[in-house]
XYZ file of C-alpha atoms in Angstrom:
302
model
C 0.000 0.000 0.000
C 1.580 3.287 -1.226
C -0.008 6.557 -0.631
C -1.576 9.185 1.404
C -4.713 9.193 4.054
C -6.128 12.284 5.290
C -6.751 11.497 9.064
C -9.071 13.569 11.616
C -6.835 12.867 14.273
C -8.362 12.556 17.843
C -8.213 14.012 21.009
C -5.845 12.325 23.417
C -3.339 10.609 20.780
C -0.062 11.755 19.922
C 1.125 11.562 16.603
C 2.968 8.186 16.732
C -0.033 6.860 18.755
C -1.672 7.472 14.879
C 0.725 6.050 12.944
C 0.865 3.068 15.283
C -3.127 2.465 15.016
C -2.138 2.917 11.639
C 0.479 0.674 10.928
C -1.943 -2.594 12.499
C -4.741 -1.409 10.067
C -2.738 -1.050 6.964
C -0.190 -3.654 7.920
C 2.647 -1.559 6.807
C 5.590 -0.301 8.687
C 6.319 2.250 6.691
C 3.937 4.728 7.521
C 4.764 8.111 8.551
C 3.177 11.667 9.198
C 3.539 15.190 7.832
C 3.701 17.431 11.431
C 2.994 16.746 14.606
C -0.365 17.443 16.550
C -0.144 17.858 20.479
C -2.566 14.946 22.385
C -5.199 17.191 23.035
C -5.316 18.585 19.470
C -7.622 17.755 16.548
C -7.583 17.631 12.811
C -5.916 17.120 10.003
C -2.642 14.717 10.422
C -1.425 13.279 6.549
C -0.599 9.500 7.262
C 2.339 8.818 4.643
C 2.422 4.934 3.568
C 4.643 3.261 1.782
C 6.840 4.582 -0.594
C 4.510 8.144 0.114
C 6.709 7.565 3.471
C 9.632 9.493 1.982
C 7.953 12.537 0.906
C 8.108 13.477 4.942
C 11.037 16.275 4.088
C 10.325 17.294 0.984
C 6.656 18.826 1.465
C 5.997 22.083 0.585
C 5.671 25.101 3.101
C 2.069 25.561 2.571
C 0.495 27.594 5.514
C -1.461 25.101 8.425
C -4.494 26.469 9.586
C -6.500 26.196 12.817
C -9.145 27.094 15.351
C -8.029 27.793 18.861
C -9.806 28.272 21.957
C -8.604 30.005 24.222
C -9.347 31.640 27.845
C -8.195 34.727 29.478
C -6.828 35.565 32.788
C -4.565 32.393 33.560
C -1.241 31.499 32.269
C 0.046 27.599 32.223
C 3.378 26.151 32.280
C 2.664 23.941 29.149
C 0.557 26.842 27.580
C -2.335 25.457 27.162
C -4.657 23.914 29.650
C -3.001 20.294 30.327
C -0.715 21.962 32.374
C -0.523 24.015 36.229
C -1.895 26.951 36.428
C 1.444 29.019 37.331
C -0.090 32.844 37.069
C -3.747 34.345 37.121
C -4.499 37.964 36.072
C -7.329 40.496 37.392
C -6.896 42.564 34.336
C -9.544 41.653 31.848
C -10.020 42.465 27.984
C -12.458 44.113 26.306
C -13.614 42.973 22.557
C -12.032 46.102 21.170
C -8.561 45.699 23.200
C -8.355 41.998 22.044
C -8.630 43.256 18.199
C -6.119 45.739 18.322
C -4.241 43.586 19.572
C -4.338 40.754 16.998
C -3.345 43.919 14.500
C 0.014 43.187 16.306
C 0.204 39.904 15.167
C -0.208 39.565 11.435
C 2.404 38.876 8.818
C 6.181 38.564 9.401
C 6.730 38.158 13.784
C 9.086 36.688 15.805
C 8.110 33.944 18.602
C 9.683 32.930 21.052
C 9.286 28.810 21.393
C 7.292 27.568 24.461
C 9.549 25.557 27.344
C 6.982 22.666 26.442
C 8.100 21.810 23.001
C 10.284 19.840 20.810
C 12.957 22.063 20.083
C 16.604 21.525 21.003
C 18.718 24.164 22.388
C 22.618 22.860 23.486
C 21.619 19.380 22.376
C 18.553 19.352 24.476
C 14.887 19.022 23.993
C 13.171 22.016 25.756
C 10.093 19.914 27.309
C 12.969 17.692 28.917
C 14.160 21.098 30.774
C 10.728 22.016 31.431
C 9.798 19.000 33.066
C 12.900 19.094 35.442
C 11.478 22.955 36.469
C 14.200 24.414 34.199
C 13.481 27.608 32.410
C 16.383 28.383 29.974
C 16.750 31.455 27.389
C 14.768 31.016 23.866
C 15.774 33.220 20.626
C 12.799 34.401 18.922
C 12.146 32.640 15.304
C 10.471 34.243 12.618
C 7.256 32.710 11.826
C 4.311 34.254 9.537
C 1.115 34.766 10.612
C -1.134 35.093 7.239
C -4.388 35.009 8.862
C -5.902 35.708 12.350
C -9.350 36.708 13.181
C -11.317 36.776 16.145
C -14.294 34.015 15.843
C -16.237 34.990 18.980
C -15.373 36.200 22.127
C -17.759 35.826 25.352
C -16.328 39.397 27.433
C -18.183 38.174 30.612
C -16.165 34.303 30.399
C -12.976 35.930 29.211
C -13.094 33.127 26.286
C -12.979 32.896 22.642
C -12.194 31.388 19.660
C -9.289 32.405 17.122
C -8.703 31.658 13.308
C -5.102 31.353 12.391
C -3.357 30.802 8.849
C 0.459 30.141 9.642
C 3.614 28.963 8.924
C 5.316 25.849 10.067
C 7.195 26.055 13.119
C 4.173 28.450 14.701
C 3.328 27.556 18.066
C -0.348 28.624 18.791
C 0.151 27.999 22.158
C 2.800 30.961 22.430
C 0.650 33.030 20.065
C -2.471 33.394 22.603
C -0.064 33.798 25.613
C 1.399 36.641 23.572
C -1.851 38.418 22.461
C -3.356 38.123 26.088
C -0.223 39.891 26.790
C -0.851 42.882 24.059
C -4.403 43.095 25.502
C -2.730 43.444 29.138
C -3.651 40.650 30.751
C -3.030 36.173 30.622
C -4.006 33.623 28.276
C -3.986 30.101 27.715
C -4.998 27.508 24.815
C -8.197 25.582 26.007
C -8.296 23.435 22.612
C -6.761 23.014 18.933
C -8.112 21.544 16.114
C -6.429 21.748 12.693
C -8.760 22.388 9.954
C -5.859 22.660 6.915
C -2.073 21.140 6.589
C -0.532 20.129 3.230
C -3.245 21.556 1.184
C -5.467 19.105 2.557
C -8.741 20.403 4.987
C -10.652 18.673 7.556
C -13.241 18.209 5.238
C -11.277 15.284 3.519
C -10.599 13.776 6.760
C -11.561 10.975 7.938
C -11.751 9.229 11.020
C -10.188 6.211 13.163
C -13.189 5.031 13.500
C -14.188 4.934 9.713
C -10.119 3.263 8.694
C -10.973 0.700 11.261
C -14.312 -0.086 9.482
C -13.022 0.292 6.116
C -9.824 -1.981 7.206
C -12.149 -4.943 8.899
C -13.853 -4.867 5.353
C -10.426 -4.636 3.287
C -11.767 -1.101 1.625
C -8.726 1.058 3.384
C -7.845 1.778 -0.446
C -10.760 3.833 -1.086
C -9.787 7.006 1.106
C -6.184 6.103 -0.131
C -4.386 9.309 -2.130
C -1.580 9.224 -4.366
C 1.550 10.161 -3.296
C 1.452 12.933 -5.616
C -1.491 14.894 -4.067
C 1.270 15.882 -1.295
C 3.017 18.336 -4.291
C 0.032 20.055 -6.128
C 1.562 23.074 -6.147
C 4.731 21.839 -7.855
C 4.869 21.949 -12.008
C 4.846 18.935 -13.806
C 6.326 17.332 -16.573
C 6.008 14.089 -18.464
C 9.136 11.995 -19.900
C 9.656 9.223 -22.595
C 10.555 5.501 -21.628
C 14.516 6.722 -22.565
C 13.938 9.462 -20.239
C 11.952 7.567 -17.378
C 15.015 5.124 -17.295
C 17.164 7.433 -16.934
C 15.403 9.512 -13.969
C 14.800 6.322 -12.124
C 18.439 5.777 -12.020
C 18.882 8.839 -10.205
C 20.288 10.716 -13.736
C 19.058 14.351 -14.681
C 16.911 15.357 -17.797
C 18.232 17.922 -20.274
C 15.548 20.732 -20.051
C 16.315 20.784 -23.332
C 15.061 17.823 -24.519
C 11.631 17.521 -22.296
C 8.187 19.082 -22.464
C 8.706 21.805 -20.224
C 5.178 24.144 -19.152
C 5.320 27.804 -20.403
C 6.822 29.045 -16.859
C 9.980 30.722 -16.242
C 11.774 28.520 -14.033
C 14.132 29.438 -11.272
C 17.660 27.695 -9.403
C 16.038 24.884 -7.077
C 12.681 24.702 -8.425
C 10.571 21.540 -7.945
C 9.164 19.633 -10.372
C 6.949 16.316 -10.027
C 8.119 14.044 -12.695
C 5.460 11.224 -14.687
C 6.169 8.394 -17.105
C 4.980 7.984 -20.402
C 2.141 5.834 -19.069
C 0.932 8.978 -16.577
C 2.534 7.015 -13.691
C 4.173 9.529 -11.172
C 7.878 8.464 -10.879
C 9.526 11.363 -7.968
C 10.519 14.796 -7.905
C 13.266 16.834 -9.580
C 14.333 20.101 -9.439
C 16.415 22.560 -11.528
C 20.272 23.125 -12.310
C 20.361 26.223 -14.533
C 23.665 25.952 -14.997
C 23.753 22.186 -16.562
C 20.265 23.229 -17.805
C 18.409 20.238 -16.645
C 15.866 18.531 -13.960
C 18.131 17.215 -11.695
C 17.250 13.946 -9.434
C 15.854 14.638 -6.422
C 13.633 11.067 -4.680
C 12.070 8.547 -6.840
C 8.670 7.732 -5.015
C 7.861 4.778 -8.029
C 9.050 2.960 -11.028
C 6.643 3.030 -14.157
């Protein structure tokens, strides 16, 4: 089995905890995932299988999107509301204050990572630190923030829901503590669910429950995606059996020589690469100088 499944992951799984559930159904043990969800969040989490297993690094930075709830007035050691309450706040927001403050917010910022995450400062995972009470100094990352609107705020409960369009590498989590902040007061993350990752929404999702149905009736290939959904962005181009050889062989294709789309092409640029049957083979991408596609992963041989 060789491809992609959209899954609506649960509440109260990691990430691995999918692929493992994953991995019995499909009984495959290559089987990967495309970014990792926290346990408590929802949504959309790519399942890569098979061969689609080694298209992990080279996806696209498409934006992720999500709605967050969040609540006012507290601040948590984790962020969001799995953790110990570790600072509560009088000061409350007002509708309007909250706004202005997303203004703050949008486009190019820098964020500072949370102490409960996965990133490794001096060789060390952060959560590890956190967990032994260790607070160390973070540098800010730039991340973009492309969209981030204010669903619906209750002023009386201090809680609300946000929409947010962002990069990879954005931790929503930091985001509300740092527009509770702007507003002059606390905030923490009372739930995540990812509606968009990888082009893919929520709406295409499907979940546990229906792959273990589908898998108990031997139908798990009917929510199954090609492995070359994951690059719809990229430009394609299609290559004769002489040229297909070669590319599955790891050698490059003279630009000159192929059927290249009517696009000005730049250093570095990807390219998803089919056979002469329409089969997709891997992904290339462009050497000006030598004026060809050059190898980049075969994913299948046509």
């Amino acid at each position: 089995m060789n491809g992609v499944i959209i899954l609506d992951k649960p509440a109260g799984f990691t990430s691995f905890d999918a692929v493992a559930v994953m991995r019995g159904l499909a009984r495959e043990k290559k089987i990967g995932h495309t970014g990792t969800l926290d346990p408590m969040a929802t949504g959309v989490l790519p399942l890569l299988i098979g061969r689609a297993a080694k298209a992990a690094d080279l996806l696209p930075d498409t934006d992720k999107e999500y709605m967050a709830g969040f609540r006012l007035g507290e601040r948590f050691d984790t962020g969001d509301v799995t953790g110990k309450i570790i600072e509560t706040s009088h000061a409350r927001a007002s509708e309007g204050e909250l706004l202005r403050a997303l203004e703050r917010f949008r486009g190019d910022i820098m964020q500072t990572p949370p102490m409960y995450s996965a990133v490794s400062v001096g060789g060390q995972r952060l959560y590890k630190l956190a967990r032994q009470g260790i607070e160390i100094e973070r540098e800010p990352r730039p991340v973009h923030i492309g969209r981030l609107e204010l669903v619906s705020f209750d002023e009386k409960e201090q809680r609300g829901t946000l929409a947010v369009a962002c990069s990879k590498g954005t931790y929503i989590r930091a985001l509300i503590e740092d527009i509770a902040r702007a507003a002059g007061t606390l905030g923490v993350m009372t739930a995540l669910r990812r509606t968009k990752a990888c082009g893919f929404t929520v709406r295409a999702a499907v979940t546990l429950e229906d792959l273990r149905a589908l898998s108990a009736e031997g139908r798990l290939s009917a929510v199954l995606r090609p492995v070359e959904t994951l690059f719809g962005d990229y430009p394609t181009v299609q290559v004769s059996p002489a040229q297909a050889a070669r590319f599955c062989n790891g050698g490059g294709l003279d630009m000159g020589r192929l059927k290249m789309p009517k696009i000005a092409v730049t250093e570095g640029q990807r390219f998803c690469v089919f056979g002469p049957g329409g089969g997709f083979l891997g992904l290339a991408k462009v050497r000006l100088e030598k004026n060809e596609l050059g190898f980049l992963k075969l994913f299948a041989i046509e």
